[in-house]
Coordinates of C-alpha atoms in Angstrom, one line a residue:
M1313 CA 4.8 -18.3 -79.7
A1314 CA 3.6 -19.6 -76.8
K1315 CA 2.6 -17.2 -74.3
K1316 CA 4.5 -16.8 -70.9
R1317 CA 2.6 -18.1 -68.2
P1318 CA 2.1 -15.6 -65.2
Q1319 CA 4.2 -16.5 -62.1
T1320 CA 2.5 -17.0 -59.0
K1321 CA 4.2 -16.8 -55.5
A1322 CA 3.2 -19.7 -53.1
K1323 CA 1.7 -18.2 -50.1
R1324 CA 3.5 -18.4 -47.0
P1325 CA 1.6 -20.1 -44.2
Q1326 CA 0.5 -17.5 -41.6
L1327 CA 1.7 -18.0 -38.3
T1328 CA 0.3 -17.2 -35.0
E1329 CA 1.8 -15.0 -32.4
G1330 CA 3.0 -17.8 -30.3
E1331 CA 4.7 -19.7 -33.3
I1332 CA 6.7 -16.6 -34.8
P1333 CA 10.5 -17.7 -34.3
V1334 CA 13.4 -15.2 -33.7
V1335 CA 15.3 -14.7 -36.5
G1336 CA 18.2 -12.1 -37.6
A1337 CA 16.9 -8.5 -37.5
R1338 CA 17.4 -7.8 -41.2
E1339 CA 15.8 -11.2 -42.4
P1340 CA 12.3 -11.7 -43.6
C1341 CA 9.9 -11.8 -40.7
P1342 CA 8.7 -15.4 -40.5
C1343 CA 4.9 -14.1 -40.0
G1344 CA 5.0 -13.8 -43.9
S1345 CA 4.3 -9.9 -44.1
G1346 CA 7.2 -9.4 -46.3
R1347 CA 8.8 -6.9 -43.8
R1348 CA 12.1 -7.4 -42.1
Y1349 CA 11.8 -8.9 -38.6
K1350 CA 13.2 -5.8 -37.0
A1351 CA 10.3 -3.7 -38.6
C1352 CA 7.7 -6.3 -38.0
H1353 CA 7.2 -8.9 -34.8
G1354 CA 10.8 -8.0 -33.8
R1355 CA 10.0 -4.5 -33.0
A1356 CA 7.7 -6.0 -30.1
A1357 CA 10.4 -8.4 -29.2
A1358 CA 13.0 -5.5 -28.8
H1359 CA 10.6 -3.4 -27.0
A1360 CA 10.1 -5.9 -24.2
V1361 CA 13.7 -6.6 -23.8
T1362 CA 14.7 -2.6 -23.5
E1363 CA 11.8 -1.1 -21.8
L1364 CA 12.5 -0.2 -18.5
V1365 CA 10.8 -1.6 -15.5
H1366 CA 10.9 1.5 -12.9
R1367 CA 10.3 -0.8 -9.7
P1368 CA 11.9 -4.1 -10.5
F1369 CA 11.9 -5.4 -6.8
E1370 CA 8.1 -4.4 -6.2
G1371 CA 6.2 -7.2 -4.6
L1372 CA 9.2 -8.7 -3.4
P1373 CA 9.8 -8.9 0.6
G1374 CA 12.2 -6.3 1.5
E1375 CA 12.0 -4.5 -1.4
C1376 CA 13.8 -1.3 -0.1
D1377 CA 16.7 -3.5 0.8
W1378 CA 17.0 -5.0 -2.5
V1379 CA 17.3 -1.6 -3.6
A1380 CA 20.0 -0.8 -1.0
L1381 CA 22.0 -4.0 -1.8
R1382 CA 22.0 -3.2 -5.9
E1383 CA 23.1 0.2 -5.5
L1384 CA 24.5 1.3 -2.0
V1385 CA 26.0 -1.4 0.1
P1386 CA 29.5 -2.8 -1.0
A1387 CA 29.5 -6.5 0.9
A1388 CA 26.1 -8.2 2.1
T1389 CA 24.5 -11.5 1.6
V1390 CA 20.8 -12.7 2.1
E1391 CA 19.5 -16.2 2.3
L1392 CA 17.0 -16.7 -0.7
T1393 CA 13.8 -18.9 -0.2
L1394 CA 12.6 -20.3 -3.4
K1395 CA 8.6 -20.9 -4.0
E1396 CA 9.2 -24.5 -5.2
G1397 CA 11.6 -25.3 -2.6
L1398 CA 15.6 -26.0 -3.4
P1399 CA 16.2 -28.5 -6.0
E1400 CA 18.0 -31.8 -5.2
G1401 CA 21.8 -31.3 -4.8
V1402 CA 21.3 -27.3 -4.2
P1403 CA 21.7 -26.9 -0.4
S1404 CA 21.0 -23.3 -0.5
V1405 CA 20.7 -20.0 -2.7
T1406 CA 22.3 -16.9 -1.5
L1407 CA 22.0 -13.4 -2.8
A1408 CA 25.3 -11.5 -2.8
T1409 CA 25.8 -8.0 -3.6
V1410 CA 28.8 -8.8 -5.9
L1411 CA 30.8 -11.9 -6.7
P1412 CA 34.5 -12.4 -7.5
M1413 CA 35.3 -11.3 -11.4
A1414 CA 31.8 -9.7 -11.5
W1415 CA 30.2 -13.2 -12.3
P1416 CA 26.7 -13.0 -12.5
A1417 CA 26.4 -16.2 -10.3
L1418 CA 28.4 -19.2 -9.1
R1419 CA 27.5 -23.0 -8.5
R1420 CA 29.8 -23.8 -5.6
D1421 CA 31.7 -27.2 -5.4
D1422 CA 29.3 -28.1 -2.8
G1423 CA 26.2 -27.5 -5.1
S1424 CA 25.1 -24.1 -3.5
V1425 CA 24.5 -21.3 -5.5
L1426 CA 25.7 -17.7 -5.1
L1427 CA 23.6 -14.9 -7.3
G1428 CA 25.2 -11.7 -7.8
L1429 CA 23.4 -8.5 -7.5
Q1430 CA 25.4 -5.6 -8.5
N1431 CA 25.8 -6.6 -12.2
D1432 CA 25.3 -4.9 -15.6
T1433 CA 21.7 -6.2 -17.0
A1434 CA 21.2 -6.9 -20.8
S1435 CA 17.4 -5.8 -20.4
G1436 CA 15.4 -2.8 -18.9
D1437 CA 14.0 -5.6 -16.2
I1438 CA 16.7 -6.5 -13.7
S1439 CA 14.2 -8.8 -12.0
R1440 CA 13.9 -10.7 -15.2
D1441 CA 17.7 -11.0 -15.8
L1442 CA 18.3 -12.1 -12.2
A1443 CA 15.5 -14.7 -12.3
D1444 CA 17.2 -16.1 -15.8
T1445 CA 20.7 -16.2 -14.1
L1446 CA 19.2 -18.0 -11.0
Q1447 CA 17.5 -20.7 -13.1
R1448 CA 20.9 -21.3 -14.8
A1449 CA 22.8 -21.3 -11.7
L1450 CA 20.4 -23.9 -10.5
T1451 CA 21.4 -26.6 -13.0
A1452 CA 25.1 -25.5 -13.6
D1453 CA 27.7 -27.8 -13.0
P1454 CA 29.2 -27.5 -9.3
G1455 CA 32.3 -25.4 -9.4
T1456 CA 31.3 -23.5 -12.3
P1457 CA 30.3 -19.6 -12.8
V1458 CA 27.4 -18.5 -14.8
K1459 CA 27.9 -16.3 -17.8
A1460 CA 25.9 -13.4 -18.4
R1461 CA 23.4 -13.4 -21.5
R1462 CA 20.1 -11.8 -22.3
A1463 CA 17.3 -13.2 -20.7
P1464 CA 14.1 -14.5 -23.0
A1465 CA 11.4 -11.5 -23.1
D1466 CA 9.0 -13.9 -21.7
G1467 CA 10.9 -15.7 -19.1
P1468 CA 10.2 -15.8 -15.3
R1469 CA 10.9 -12.8 -12.9
L1470 CA 12.2 -13.1 -9.5
Q1471 CA 8.4 -12.6 -8.2
D1472 CA 7.7 -15.8 -9.9
L1473 CA 10.4 -17.7 -8.3
L1474 CA 10.9 -16.4 -4.9
D1475 CA 8.7 -17.0 -1.7
P1476 CA 6.6 -14.0 -1.2
E1477 CA 6.4 -15.2 2.3
G1478 CA 10.0 -15.6 2.7
A1479 CA 12.1 -13.5 5.1
F1480 CA 14.6 -11.0 3.5
E1481 CA 17.2 -10.4 6.1
P1482 CA 20.7 -8.8 4.8
V1483 CA 23.8 -9.8 6.5
V1484 CA 26.3 -6.9 5.9
H1485 CA 30.1 -7.7 6.0
S1486 CA 33.2 -5.8 6.4
G1487 CA 34.9 -7.4 3.2
F1488 CA 34.1 -10.1 0.9
E1489 CA 35.6 -13.3 2.7
F1490 CA 32.5 -15.0 2.1
W1491 CA 33.3 -15.6 -1.5
V1492 CA 35.9 -18.2 -0.6
P1493 CA 35.1 -20.8 2.0
D1494 CA 38.5 -21.8 1.6
P1495 CA 41.1 -19.1 0.9
E1496 CA 44.2 -21.2 0.7
N1497 CA 42.8 -22.9 -2.3
A1498 CA 41.6 -19.9 -4.0
T1499 CA 42.9 -19.4 -7.6
P1500 CA 45.1 -16.5 -8.2
D1501 CA 42.4 -14.4 -10.2
V1502 CA 40.1 -14.8 -7.3
T1503 CA 42.5 -13.9 -4.7
A1504 CA 43.4 -10.7 -6.5
S1505 CA 39.9 -9.8 -7.1
L1506 CA 39.2 -10.3 -3.2
E1507 CA 42.0 -8.1 -2.5
R1508 CA 40.9 -5.4 -4.9
A1509 CA 37.2 -5.6 -3.6
N1510 CA 38.3 -5.3 0.0
A1511 CA 40.5 -2.2 -0.6
A1512 CA 37.6 -0.4 -2.2
A1513 CA 34.8 -1.3 0.1
I1514 CA 33.3 1.2 2.2
P1515 CA 32.4 0.3 5.9
T1516 CA 29.0 0.1 6.0
V1517 CA 26.2 -1.2 8.9
K1518 CA 22.5 -1.7 8.6
L1519 CA 20.7 -0.1 11.5
S1520 CA 18.7 -2.5 13.5
G1521 CA 15.8 -0.1 14.6
V1522 CA 14.4 0.9 11.4
D1523 CA 14.1 -0.6 8.1
A1524 CA 16.4 -0.4 5.2
A1525 CA 18.7 2.3 6.5
Y1526 CA 22.6 2.1 6.2
W1527 CA 25.1 4.0 7.8
C1528 CA 28.5 4.2 6.2
E1529 CA 32.0 5.7 6.9
T1530 CA 33.9 7.8 4.2
P1531 CA 37.2 9.6 4.8
E1532 CA 35.8 13.0 5.4
K1533 CA 32.4 12.4 7.0
N1534 CA 29.8 9.7 7.6
H1535 CA 26.5 9.3 6.0
L1536 CA 23.1 7.7 6.7
R1537 CA 21.3 6.4 3.4
W1538 CA 17.7 5.3 4.1
V1539 CA 15.8 3.6 1.5
M1540 CA 11.8 4.4 1.8
P1541 CA 9.0 2.7 0.4
H1542 CA 6.7 5.8 0.4
P1543 CA 5.6 7.6 -2.8
E1544 CA 8.0 10.0 -3.9
E1545 CA 5.7 13.1 -4.0
Q1546 CA 4.3 12.4 -0.8
L1547 CA 7.5 11.7 0.8
L1548 CA 9.1 14.9 -0.5
D1549 CA 6.1 16.7 1.0
A1550 CA 6.7 15.2 4.2
L1551 CA 10.5 15.7 4.5
A1552 CA 9.8 19.6 3.1
R1553 CA 7.5 19.9 6.1
L1554 CA 10.0 18.6 8.6
H1555 CA 13.1 20.4 7.1
A1556 CA 11.2 23.6 6.9
A1557 CA 10.2 23.2 10.8
G1558 CA 14.0 22.5 11.8
R1559 CA 13.1 18.8 12.5
S1560 CA 14.9 16.8 9.8
S1561 CA 18.2 16.1 11.2
L1562 CA 19.3 13.2 13.4
G1563 CA 21.1 15.2 16.0
E1564 CA 23.7 17.9 16.5
G1565 CA 25.9 18.3 13.7
T1566 CA 23.8 15.9 11.3
R1567 CA 21.9 17.4 8.3
L1568 CA 19.5 16.2 5.7
V1569 CA 21.4 16.9 2.6
G1570 CA 19.3 15.3 -0.5
S1571 CA 18.3 12.0 -1.6
F1572 CA 18.9 9.7 -4.3
R1573 CA 16.1 8.1 -6.7
A1574 CA 16.9 4.3 -7.4
H1575 CA 14.5 1.7 -8.8
G1576 CA 11.4 3.6 -8.2
L1577 CA 12.3 4.5 -4.5
T1578 CA 13.8 7.5 -3.0
V1579 CA 16.7 7.3 -0.6
P1580 CA 17.0 10.3 1.8
V1581 CA 20.7 11.1 2.8
W1582 CA 22.1 12.7 5.8
D1583 CA 25.6 14.0 6.4
L1584 CA 26.8 12.9 9.9
P1585 CA 30.0 14.3 11.6
S1586 CA 33.0 11.6 11.5
G1587 CA 32.7 10.7 15.3
V1588 CA 29.1 9.7 14.7
G1589 CA 28.9 5.8 14.4
A1590 CA 26.1 3.6 13.4
D1591 CA 25.1 3.0 17.2
D1592 CA 24.8 6.5 17.8
V1593 CA 22.0 7.1 15.0
E1594 CA 19.9 4.3 16.1
K1595 CA 17.8 6.3 18.5
P1596 CA 17.6 9.6 16.4
A1597 CA 16.7 7.5 13.3
A1598 CA 13.6 5.8 15.4
E1599 CA 12.4 9.3 16.6
F1600 CA 12.7 10.6 13.0
A1601 CA 10.6 7.9 11.7
E1602 CA 7.9 8.8 14.2
R1603 CA 8.1 12.4 12.9
L1604 CA 8.1 11.3 9.5
A1605 CA 4.9 9.2 9.8
A1606 CA 3.2 12.3 11.1
A1607 CA 4.1 14.3 8.6
L1608 CA 3.1 11.9 5.9
A1609 CA -0.5 11.9 7.4
T1610 CA -0.6 15.5 6.8
D1611 CA -2.3 16.7 3.6
A1612 CA -2.4 20.4 4.2
P1613 CA -1.0 22.6 1.4
L1614 CA 2.7 23.2 1.8
T1615 CA 3.5 26.8 3.1
A1616 CA 5.9 29.1 1.4
D1617 CA 8.8 28.1 3.5
E1618 CA 7.8 24.5 3.0
R1619 CA 7.8 24.8 -0.8
R1620 CA 11.0 26.3 -0.8
A1621 CA 12.5 23.5 1.4
R1622 CA 11.0 21.3 -0.9
G1623 CA 12.7 22.8 -3.9
G1624 CA 16.1 22.5 -2.3
L1625 CA 15.6 18.9 -1.7
T1626 CA 14.5 18.3 -5.1
N1627 CA 17.5 20.1 -6.6
R1628 CA 19.9 17.8 -4.5
Q1629 CA 18.2 15.0 -5.7
V1630 CA 20.4 12.2 -7.7
T1631 CA 19.3 9.6 -10.0
L1632 CA 21.1 6.3 -9.6
S1633 CA 19.1 4.2 -11.7

């Protein structure tokens, strides 16, 4: 009897990291390891997509205002400046807190682009997701919205696309009329979305005397929410020093009640009486900024009263993102 020839398996070509394509999670990894993609090179790709970037807007002009518009401000727009300038046929690029129908972006009939900020993101890096949406909006057909998708893990971030020297000057609106340049010709869906959004919007005003501080009006009381760029531990120490000394308020009837934590930054929050408007807190906020600067410059250990004040502020901290 003839002997059976031993069967040999052809060796798969070994691919370099840059040549490995994306395949289904349960398919063999194209690198030739014999393992499933999700347990081999797919693991790194999944980690790159899901890893949370704690300060996604770091390095952008107006980082504190980016955070405010993402988490706190209902209706606002900002004109964006691109590093490479505007492409032909795109007269402007505008960041908007939210767009009709929760669209990620919209290329208007005139070619201009609206980029929505308050949208769910598919990865842990909001900056990368927004950059991907912006790039697709720049080449979309005029008059069409841009759909959501998962951005490539190696795609650019906003920091790669926006001019680092460009101004970031939010314009806060009382409603969402900026959605529709011609309301009479808006579709019924857009009109209904506009009405719902306007009904839910909380009146908000950006203070002019200090950076990234936003007054808002609610039925029971008003608030000031102030996004600050300082390291969290240092800022909490400084706020505790002022709070323990009775110098953390913004005037009679106002009270520092706690803070939010959002996208790597801290947002102190004050309760204000209903009769206190945005203009009323302009001067007190500027004076508080001076007191805070002095407290931030102090590195002495906290006293017992200051430690208690810090503990109270920490216990009343809420994480938004």
